[in-house]
Amino acid sequence: MNHQYEQLDLIEEITRNDGSQYYEISNIDQNGFAELAVNNGLIKAVRILVINIPRTKALETYEQYINKTYDLQTLMNEENWEQPEWVEWDKPKGAVRDAYEMVLKANKIG
């Protein structure tokens, strides 16, 4: 993957097209893609719940996993926002899932 490391600093609520919801730890760039996904019918809705979440060890663990695992789209690349994709990030059991849940709990989400 050839992309710049992205820090995550917000929590959003994503509503899938089937009406089910989940939380994602994200940033404003990725939230922009969520908004594009809504406009293109890939998901039903996105809503920012918390901005500027604290930089904790748990957040860094999850952030490192996301940056290592996914080729993150960027609004700086015109091809990305002309044809946005929506990928729901996996949260595998173990350290990654624990870190994700710890960030949500620390921010009183869920």
mmCIF file of N, CA and C in Angstrom:
data_model
loop_
_atom_site.group_PDB
_atom_site.id
_atom_site.type_symbol
_atom_site.label_atom_id
_atom_site.label_comp_id
_atom_site.label_asym_id
_atom_site.label_seq_id
_atom_site.Cartn_x
_atom_site.Cartn_y
_atom_site.Cartn_z
ATOM 1 N N MET A 1 0.831 -1.174 0.000
ATOM 2 C CA MET A 1 0.000 0.000 0.000
ATOM 3 C C MET A 1 0.876 1.236 0.000
ATOM 4 N N ASN A 2 0.522 2.158 -0.830
ATOM 5 C CA ASN A 2 1.326 3.348 -0.979
ATOM 6 C C ASN A 2 0.510 4.573 -0.572
ATOM 7 N N HIS A 3 0.367 4.770 0.722
ATOM 8 C CA HIS A 3 -0.392 5.918 1.193
ATOM 9 C C HIS A 3 0.256 6.492 2.442
ATOM 10 N N GLN A 4 -0.135 7.703 2.750
ATOM 11 C CA GLN A 4 0.376 8.374 3.934
ATOM 12 C C GLN A 4 -0.377 7.876 5.164
ATOM 13 N N TYR A 5 0.317 7.736 6.270
ATOM 14 C CA TYR A 5 -0.294 7.309 7.531
ATOM 15 C C TYR A 5 -1.341 8.332 7.961
ATOM 16 N N GLU A 6 -2.527 7.854 8.328
ATOM 17 C CA GLU A 6 -3.600 8.747 8.760
ATOM 18 C C GLU A 6 -3.909 8.541 10.237
ATOM 19 N N GLN A 7 -3.928 9.643 10.979
ATOM 20 C CA GLN A 7 -4.347 9.586 12.377
ATOM 21 C C GLN A 7 -5.859 9.604 12.437
ATOM 22 N N LEU A 8 -6.400 8.839 13.363
ATOM 23 C CA LEU A 8 -7.838 8.786 13.578
ATOM 24 C C LEU A 8 -8.175 9.670 14.772
ATOM 25 N N ASP A 9 -9.231 10.489 14.645
ATOM 26 C CA ASP A 9 -9.509 11.442 15.711
ATOM 27 C C ASP A 9 -10.991 11.722 15.938
ATOM 28 N N LEU A 10 -11.861 10.874 15.368
ATOM 29 C CA LEU A 10 -13.292 11.061 15.620
ATOM 30 C C LEU A 10 -14.015 9.721 15.602
ATOM 31 N N ILE A 11 -15.219 9.731 16.135
ATOM 32 C CA ILE A 11 -16.061 8.540 16.128
ATOM 33 C C ILE A 11 -17.344 8.899 15.395
ATOM 34 N N GLU A 12 -17.735 8.028 14.471
ATOM 35 C CA GLU A 12 -18.956 8.262 13.715
ATOM 36 C C GLU A 12 -19.874 7.052 13.808
ATOM 37 N N GLU A 13 -21.140 7.313 13.588
ATOM 38 C CA GLU A 13 -22.148 6.256 13.541
ATOM 39 C C GLU A 13 -22.515 6.060 12.073
ATOM 40 N N ILE A 14 -22.378 4.831 11.597
ATOM 41 C CA ILE A 14 -22.683 4.491 10.208
ATOM 42 C C ILE A 14 -23.982 3.697 10.189
ATOM 43 N N THR A 15 -24.893 4.071 9.309
ATOM 44 C CA THR A 15 -26.123 3.308 9.103
ATOM 45 C C THR A 15 -26.023 2.626 7.744
ATOM 46 N N ARG A 16 -26.030 1.300 7.784
ATOM 47 C CA ARG A 16 -25.996 0.523 6.543
ATOM 48 C C ARG A 16 -27.329 0.658 5.815
ATOM 49 N N ASN A 17 -27.364 0.257 4.566
ATOM 50 C CA ASN A 17 -28.592 0.345 3.777
ATOM 51 C C ASN A 17 -29.716 -0.520 4.342
ATOM 52 N N ASP A 18 -29.374 -1.563 5.090
ATOM 53 C CA ASP A 18 -30.412 -2.409 5.695
ATOM 54 C C ASP A 18 -30.950 -1.828 7.004
ATOM 55 N N GLY A 19 -30.426 -0.657 7.405
ATOM 56 C CA GLY A 19 -30.882 0.013 8.617
ATOM 57 C C GLY A 19 -30.064 -0.304 9.855
ATOM 58 N N SER A 20 -29.227 -1.332 9.817
ATOM 59 C CA SER A 20 -28.379 -1.650 10.970
ATOM 60 C C SER A 20 -27.276 -0.600 11.078
ATOM 61 N N GLN A 21 -26.742 -0.449 12.287
ATOM 62 C CA GLN A 21 -25.746 0.589 12.538
ATOM 63 C C GLN A 21 -24.506 0.014 13.196
ATOM 64 N N TYR A 22 -23.414 0.729 13.034
ATOM 65 C CA TYR A 22 -22.181 0.411 13.742
ATOM 66 C C TYR A 22 -21.395 1.700 13.936
ATOM 67 N N TYR A 23 -20.406 1.640 14.814
ATOM 68 C CA TYR A 23 -19.552 2.793 15.093
ATOM 69 C C TYR A 23 -18.217 2.594 14.400
ATOM 70 N N GLU A 24 -17.644 3.699 13.965
ATOM 71 C CA GLU A 24 -16.312 3.637 13.374
ATOM 72 C C GLU A 24 -15.453 4.749 13.954
ATOM 73 N N ILE A 25 -14.205 4.416 14.199
ATOM 74 C CA ILE A 25 -13.206 5.382 14.626
ATOM 75 C C ILE A 25 -12.532 5.836 13.339
ATOM 76 N N SER A 26 -12.554 7.120 13.076
ATOM 77 C CA SER A 26 -12.208 7.602 11.753
ATOM 78 C C SER A 26 -11.502 8.954 11.836
ATOM 79 N N ASN A 27 -11.508 9.679 10.734
ATOM 80 C CA ASN A 27 -11.004 11.048 10.700
ATOM 81 C C ASN A 27 -11.825 11.830 9.674
ATOM 82 N N ILE A 28 -11.567 13.091 9.534
ATOM 83 C CA ILE A 28 -12.404 13.930 8.676
ATOM 84 C C ILE A 28 -12.283 13.530 7.206
ATOM 85 N N ASP A 29 -11.120 13.079 6.775
ATOM 86 C CA ASP A 29 -10.947 12.635 5.394
ATOM 87 C C ASP A 29 -11.821 11.408 5.115
ATOM 88 N N GLN A 30 -11.754 10.423 5.997
ATOM 89 C CA GLN A 30 -12.556 9.212 5.816
ATOM 90 C C GLN A 30 -14.046 9.515 5.993
ATOM 91 N N ASN A 31 -14.373 10.478 6.861
ATOM 92 C CA ASN A 31 -15.772 10.889 6.996
ATOM 93 C C ASN A 31 -16.276 11.498 5.694
ATOM 94 N N GLY A 32 -15.408 12.208 4.994
ATOM 95 C CA GLY A 32 -15.778 12.740 3.678
ATOM 96 C C GLY A 32 -16.162 11.626 2.725
ATOM 97 N N PHE A 33 -15.446 10.512 2.785
ATOM 98 C CA PHE A 33 -15.800 9.369 1.940
ATOM 99 C C PHE A 33 -17.094 8.714 2.392
ATOM 100 N N ALA A 34 -17.347 8.735 3.680
ATOM 101 C CA ALA A 34 -18.628 8.215 4.164
ATOM 102 C C ALA A 34 -19.768 9.076 3.620
ATOM 103 N N GLU A 35 -19.581 10.380 3.603
ATOM 104 C CA GLU A 35 -20.602 11.270 3.040
ATOM 105 C C GLU A 35 -20.802 10.998 1.549
ATOM 106 N N LEU A 36 -19.715 10.790 0.814
ATOM 107 C CA LEU A 36 -19.828 10.429 -0.599
ATOM 108 C C LEU A 36 -20.540 9.085 -0.768
ATOM 109 N N ALA A 37 -20.258 8.148 0.137
ATOM 110 C CA ALA A 37 -20.915 6.834 0.081
ATOM 111 C C ALA A 37 -22.420 6.991 0.279
ATOM 112 N N VAL A 38 -22.826 7.883 1.171
ATOM 113 C CA VAL A 38 -24.256 8.151 1.362
ATOM 114 C C VAL A 38 -24.843 8.708 0.065
ATOM 115 N N ASN A 39 -24.170 9.694 -0.511
ATOM 116 C CA ASN A 39 -24.656 10.317 -1.750
ATOM 117 C C ASN A 39 -24.776 9.320 -2.895
ATOM 118 N N ASN A 40 -23.922 8.300 -2.894
ATOM 119 C CA ASN A 40 -23.926 7.290 -3.957
ATOM 120 C C ASN A 40 -24.734 6.046 -3.594
ATOM 121 N N GLY A 41 -25.422 6.067 -2.457
ATOM 122 C CA GLY A 41 -26.269 4.956 -2.075
ATOM 123 C C GLY A 41 -25.542 3.724 -1.566
ATOM 124 N N LEU A 42 -24.261 3.855 -1.202
ATOM 125 C CA LEU A 42 -23.494 2.710 -0.705
ATOM 126 C C LEU A 42 -23.790 2.425 0.764
ATOM 127 N N ILE A 43 -24.131 3.467 1.515
ATOM 128 C CA ILE A 43 -24.614 3.362 2.887
ATOM 129 C C ILE A 43 -25.768 4.349 3.031
ATOM 130 N N LYS A 44 -26.535 4.176 4.100
ATOM 131 C CA LYS A 44 -27.730 5.017 4.266
ATOM 132 C C LYS A 44 -27.429 6.361 4.923
ATOM 133 N N ALA A 45 -26.562 6.363 5.946
ATOM 134 C CA ALA A 45 -26.289 7.605 6.677
ATOM 135 C C ALA A 45 -24.969 7.510 7.428
ATOM 136 N N VAL A 46 -24.414 8.689 7.745
ATOM 137 C CA VAL A 46 -23.232 8.793 8.598
ATOM 138 C C VAL A 46 -23.434 10.013 9.476
ATOM 139 N N ARG A 47 -23.000 9.882 10.728
ATOM 140 C CA ARG A 47 -23.152 10.989 11.679
ATOM 141 C C ARG A 47 -21.940 11.003 12.603
ATOM 142 N N ILE A 48 -21.291 12.154 12.718
ATOM 143 C CA ILE A 48 -20.154 12.289 13.633
ATOM 144 C C ILE A 48 -20.697 12.413 15.048
ATOM 145 N N LEU A 49 -20.175 11.568 15.957
ATOM 146 C CA LEU A 49 -20.611 11.572 17.353
ATOM 147 C C LEU A 49 -19.635 12.296 18.267
ATOM 148 N N VAL A 50 -18.339 12.093 18.043
ATOM 149 C CA VAL A 50 -17.311 12.698 18.900
ATOM 150 C C VAL A 50 -16.155 13.150 18.009
ATOM 151 N N ILE A 51 -15.705 14.375 18.237
ATOM 152 C CA ILE A 51 -14.560 14.920 17.497
ATOM 153 C C ILE A 51 -13.396 15.078 18.472
ATOM 154 N N ASN A 52 -12.186 14.945 17.964
ATOM 155 C CA ASN A 52 -10.959 15.122 18.752
ATOM 156 C C ASN A 52 -10.882 14.156 19.927
ATOM 157 N N ILE A 53 -11.024 12.873 19.647
ATOM 158 C CA ILE A 53 -10.914 11.876 20.712
ATOM 159 C C ILE A 53 -9.468 11.838 21.218
ATOM 160 N N PRO A 54 -9.289 11.539 22.502
ATOM 161 C CA PRO A 54 -7.943 11.524 23.082
ATOM 162 C C PRO A 54 -7.037 10.475 22.435
ATOM 163 N N ARG A 55 -5.767 10.818 22.281
ATOM 164 C CA ARG A 55 -4.770 9.895 21.730
ATOM 165 C C ARG A 55 -4.337 8.950 22.837
ATOM 166 N N THR A 56 -4.891 7.777 22.844
ATOM 167 C CA THR A 56 -4.562 6.763 23.846
ATOM 168 C C THR A 56 -3.821 5.613 23.175
ATOM 169 N N LYS A 57 -3.285 4.740 23.994
ATOM 170 C CA LYS A 57 -2.607 3.543 23.480
ATOM 171 C C LYS A 57 -3.598 2.687 22.682
ATOM 172 N N ALA A 58 -4.827 2.586 23.172
ATOM 173 C CA ALA A 58 -5.843 1.798 22.464
ATOM 174 C C ALA A 58 -6.126 2.408 21.088
ATOM 175 N N LEU A 59 -6.254 3.730 21.020
ATOM 176 C CA LEU A 59 -6.490 4.382 19.739
ATOM 177 C C LEU A 59 -5.321 4.123 18.789
ATOM 178 N N GLU A 60 -4.110 4.232 19.282
ATOM 179 C CA GLU A 60 -2.935 3.998 18.442
ATOM 180 C C GLU A 60 -2.885 2.564 17.935
ATOM 181 N N THR A 61 -3.285 1.605 18.760
ATOM 182 C CA THR A 61 -3.316 0.203 18.333
ATOM 183 C C THR A 61 -4.293 0.015 17.177
ATOM 184 N N TYR A 62 -5.493 0.554 17.321
ATOM 185 C CA TYR A 62 -6.508 0.430 16.274
ATOM 186 C C TYR A 62 -6.071 1.189 15.014
ATOM 187 N N GLU A 63 -5.552 2.374 15.197
ATOM 188 C CA GLU A 63 -5.099 3.216 14.087
ATOM 189 C C GLU A 63 -3.994 2.520 13.279
ATOM 190 N N GLN A 64 -3.044 1.915 13.964
ATOM 191 C CA GLN A 64 -1.962 1.208 13.278
ATOM 192 C C GLN A 64 -2.514 0.037 12.466
ATOM 193 N N TYR A 65 -3.460 -0.695 13.039
ATOM 194 C CA TYR A 65 -4.091 -1.808 12.322
ATOM 195 C C TYR A 65 -4.790 -1.311 11.051
ATOM 196 N N ILE A 66 -5.565 -0.245 11.149
ATOM 197 C CA ILE A 66 -6.296 0.295 9.997
ATOM 198 C C ILE A 66 -5.313 0.745 8.920
ATOM 199 N N ASN A 67 -4.298 1.485 9.300
ATOM 200 C CA ASN A 67 -3.319 1.981 8.323
ATOM 201 C C ASN A 67 -2.542 0.845 7.657
ATOM 202 N N LYS A 68 -2.267 -0.210 8.390
ATOM 203 C CA LYS A 68 -1.515 -1.343 7.844
ATOM 204 C C LYS A 68 -2.399 -2.228 6.963
ATOM 205 N N THR A 69 -3.677 -2.334 7.300
ATOM 206 C CA THR A 69 -4.564 -3.297 6.655
ATOM 207 C C THR A 69 -5.302 -2.747 5.440
ATOM 208 N N TYR A 70 -5.648 -1.469 5.461
ATOM 209 C CA TYR A 70 -6.498 -0.901 4.415
ATOM 210 C C TYR A 70 -5.775 0.163 3.598
ATOM 211 N N ASP A 71 -6.078 0.185 2.311
ATOM 212 C CA ASP A 71 -5.586 1.222 1.419
ATOM 213 C C ASP A 71 -6.578 2.371 1.516
ATOM 214 N N LEU A 72 -6.303 3.317 2.387
ATOM 215 C CA LEU A 72 -7.245 4.390 2.677
ATOM 216 C C LEU A 72 -7.356 5.368 1.514
ATOM 217 N N GLN A 73 -8.590 5.673 1.148
ATOM 218 C CA GLN A 73 -8.835 6.663 0.108
ATOM 219 C C GLN A 73 -8.519 8.043 0.679
ATOM 220 N N THR A 74 -8.218 8.972 -0.200
ATOM 221 C CA THR A 74 -7.965 10.328 0.251
ATOM 222 C C THR A 74 -8.654 11.330 -0.664
ATOM 223 N N LEU A 75 -9.160 12.380 -0.076
ATOM 224 C CA LEU A 75 -9.811 13.426 -0.857
ATOM 225 C C LEU A 75 -8.807 14.197 -1.712
ATOM 226 N N MET A 76 -7.517 13.981 -1.478
ATOM 227 C CA MET A 76 -6.478 14.623 -2.283
ATOM 228 C C MET A 76 -6.344 13.945 -3.650
ATOM 229 N N ASN A 77 -6.881 12.724 -3.782
ATOM 230 C CA ASN A 77 -6.804 11.971 -5.030
ATOM 231 C C ASN A 77 -8.161 12.032 -5.725
ATOM 232 N N GLU A 78 -8.227 12.756 -6.826
ATOM 233 C CA GLU A 78 -9.491 12.971 -7.529
ATOM 234 C C GLU A 78 -10.169 11.663 -7.927
ATOM 235 N N GLU A 79 -9.397 10.657 -8.312
ATOM 236 C CA GLU A 79 -9.980 9.358 -8.691
ATOM 237 C C GLU A 79 -10.776 8.757 -7.538
ATOM 238 N N ASN A 80 -10.301 8.935 -6.318
ATOM 239 C CA ASN A 80 -10.988 8.379 -5.156
ATOM 240 C C ASN A 80 -12.362 9.000 -4.955
ATOM 241 N N TRP A 81 -12.469 10.308 -5.092
ATOM 242 C CA TRP A 81 -13.764 10.912 -4.811
ATOM 243 C C TRP A 81 -14.695 10.914 -5.999
ATOM 244 N N GLU A 82 -14.177 10.645 -7.200
ATOM 245 C CA GLU A 82 -15.056 10.490 -8.354
ATOM 246 C C GLU A 82 -15.740 9.124 -8.340
ATOM 247 N N GLN A 83 -15.035 8.109 -7.891
ATOM 248 C CA GLN A 83 -15.560 6.739 -7.824
ATOM 249 C C GLN A 83 -15.301 6.160 -6.427
ATOM 250 N N PRO A 84 -15.944 6.715 -5.400
ATOM 251 C CA PRO A 84 -15.651 6.234 -4.038
ATOM 252 C C PRO A 84 -16.135 4.803 -3.830
ATOM 253 N N GLU A 85 -15.414 4.102 -3.000
ATOM 254 C CA GLU A 85 -15.801 2.757 -2.592
ATOM 255 C C GLU A 85 -16.166 2.833 -1.118
ATOM 256 N N TRP A 86 -16.965 1.885 -0.654
ATOM 257 C CA TRP A 86 -17.234 1.818 0.770
ATOM 258 C C TRP A 86 -16.778 0.466 1.282
ATOM 259 N N VAL A 87 -15.832 0.494 2.206
ATOM 260 C CA VAL A 87 -15.308 -0.724 2.819
ATOM 261 C C VAL A 87 -15.545 -0.619 4.312
ATOM 262 N N GLU A 88 -16.318 -1.547 4.843
ATOM 263 C CA GLU A 88 -16.527 -1.591 6.293
ATOM 264 C C GLU A 88 -15.307 -2.269 6.905
ATOM 265 N N TRP A 89 -14.604 -1.540 7.755
ATOM 266 C CA TRP A 89 -13.370 -2.049 8.329
ATOM 267 C C TRP A 89 -13.653 -3.181 9.313
ATOM 268 N N ASP A 90 -12.925 -4.276 9.149
ATOM 269 C CA ASP A 90 -13.045 -5.428 10.035
ATOM 270 C C ASP A 90 -12.397 -5.100 11.381
ATOM 271 N N LYS A 91 -12.925 -5.701 12.417
ATOM 272 C CA LYS A 91 -12.376 -5.537 13.767
ATOM 273 C C LYS A 91 -12.164 -6.935 14.348
ATOM 274 N N PRO A 92 -11.037 -7.557 13.988
ATOM 275 C CA PRO A 92 -10.812 -8.946 14.409
ATOM 276 C C PRO A 92 -10.681 -9.090 15.924
ATOM 277 N N LYS A 93 -11.117 -10.252 16.403
ATOM 278 C CA LYS A 93 -11.005 -10.544 17.838
ATOM 279 C C LYS A 93 -9.557 -10.450 18.272
ATOM 280 N N GLY A 94 -9.374 -10.085 19.526
ATOM 281 C CA GLY A 94 -8.033 -9.956 20.070
ATOM 282 C C GLY A 94 -7.687 -8.505 20.342
ATOM 283 N N ALA A 95 -6.432 -8.158 20.167
ATOM 284 C CA ALA A 95 -5.943 -6.822 20.523
ATOM 285 C C ALA A 95 -6.655 -5.709 19.756
ATOM 286 N N VAL A 96 -6.950 -5.931 18.483
ATOM 287 C CA VAL A 96 -7.592 -4.883 17.676
ATOM 288 C C VAL A 96 -9.014 -4.638 18.159
ATOM 289 N N ARG A 97 -9.775 -5.700 18.329
ATOM 290 C CA ARG A 97 -11.168 -5.561 18.789
ATOM 291 C C ARG A 97 -11.209 -4.961 20.195
ATOM 292 N N ASP A 98 -10.312 -5.412 21.053
ATOM 293 C CA ASP A 98 -10.247 -4.878 22.421
ATOM 294 C C ASP A 98 -9.933 -3.380 22.403
ATOM 295 N N ALA A 99 -8.996 -2.970 21.552
ATOM 296 C CA ALA A 99 -8.628 -1.559 21.460
ATOM 297 C C ALA A 99 -9.808 -0.735 20.951
ATOM 298 N N TYR A 100 -10.493 -1.229 19.921
ATOM 299 C CA TYR A 100 -11.670 -0.549 19.369
ATOM 300 C C TYR A 100 -12.723 -0.338 20.454
ATOM 301 N N GLU A 101 -13.038 -1.402 21.178
ATOM 302 C CA GLU A 101 -14.060 -1.322 22.230
ATOM 303 C C GLU A 101 -13.625 -0.393 23.375
ATOM 304 N N MET A 102 -12.327 -0.381 23.677
ATOM 305 C CA MET A 102 -11.815 0.487 24.734
ATOM 306 C C MET A 102 -11.967 1.964 24.345
ATOM 307 N N VAL A 103 -11.702 2.296 23.082
ATOM 308 C CA VAL A 103 -11.851 3.681 22.615
ATOM 309 C C VAL A 103 -13.319 4.092 22.696
ATOM 310 N N LEU A 104 -14.220 3.227 22.252
ATOM 311 C CA LEU A 104 -15.650 3.551 22.331
ATOM 312 C C LEU A 104 -16.076 3.761 23.783
ATOM 313 N N LYS A 105 -15.670 2.860 24.664
ATOM 314 C CA LYS A 105 -16.039 2.960 26.079
ATOM 315 C C LYS A 105 -15.488 4.240 26.709
ATOM 316 N N ALA A 106 -14.237 4.563 26.410
ATOM 317 C CA ALA A 106 -13.619 5.767 26.977
ATOM 318 C C ALA A 106 -14.342 7.039 26.512
ATOM 319 N N ASN A 107 -14.997 6.960 25.364
ATOM 320 C CA ASN A 107 -15.703 8.115 24.831
ATOM 321 C C ASN A 107 -17.212 8.008 25.011
ATOM 322 N N LYS A 108 -17.624 7.065 25.902
ATOM 323 C CA LYS A 108 -19.024 6.873 26.270
ATOM 324 C C LYS A 108 -19.929 6.629 25.067
ATOM 325 N N ILE A 109 -19.452 5.753 24.164
ATOM 326 C CA ILE A 109 -20.201 5.365 22.971
ATOM 327 C C ILE A 109 -20.547 3.876 23.094
ATOM 328 N N GLY A 110 -21.789 3.555 22.794
ATOM 329 C CA GLY A 110 -22.202 2.146 22.756
ATOM 330 C C GLY A 110 -22.812 1.639 24.011
#
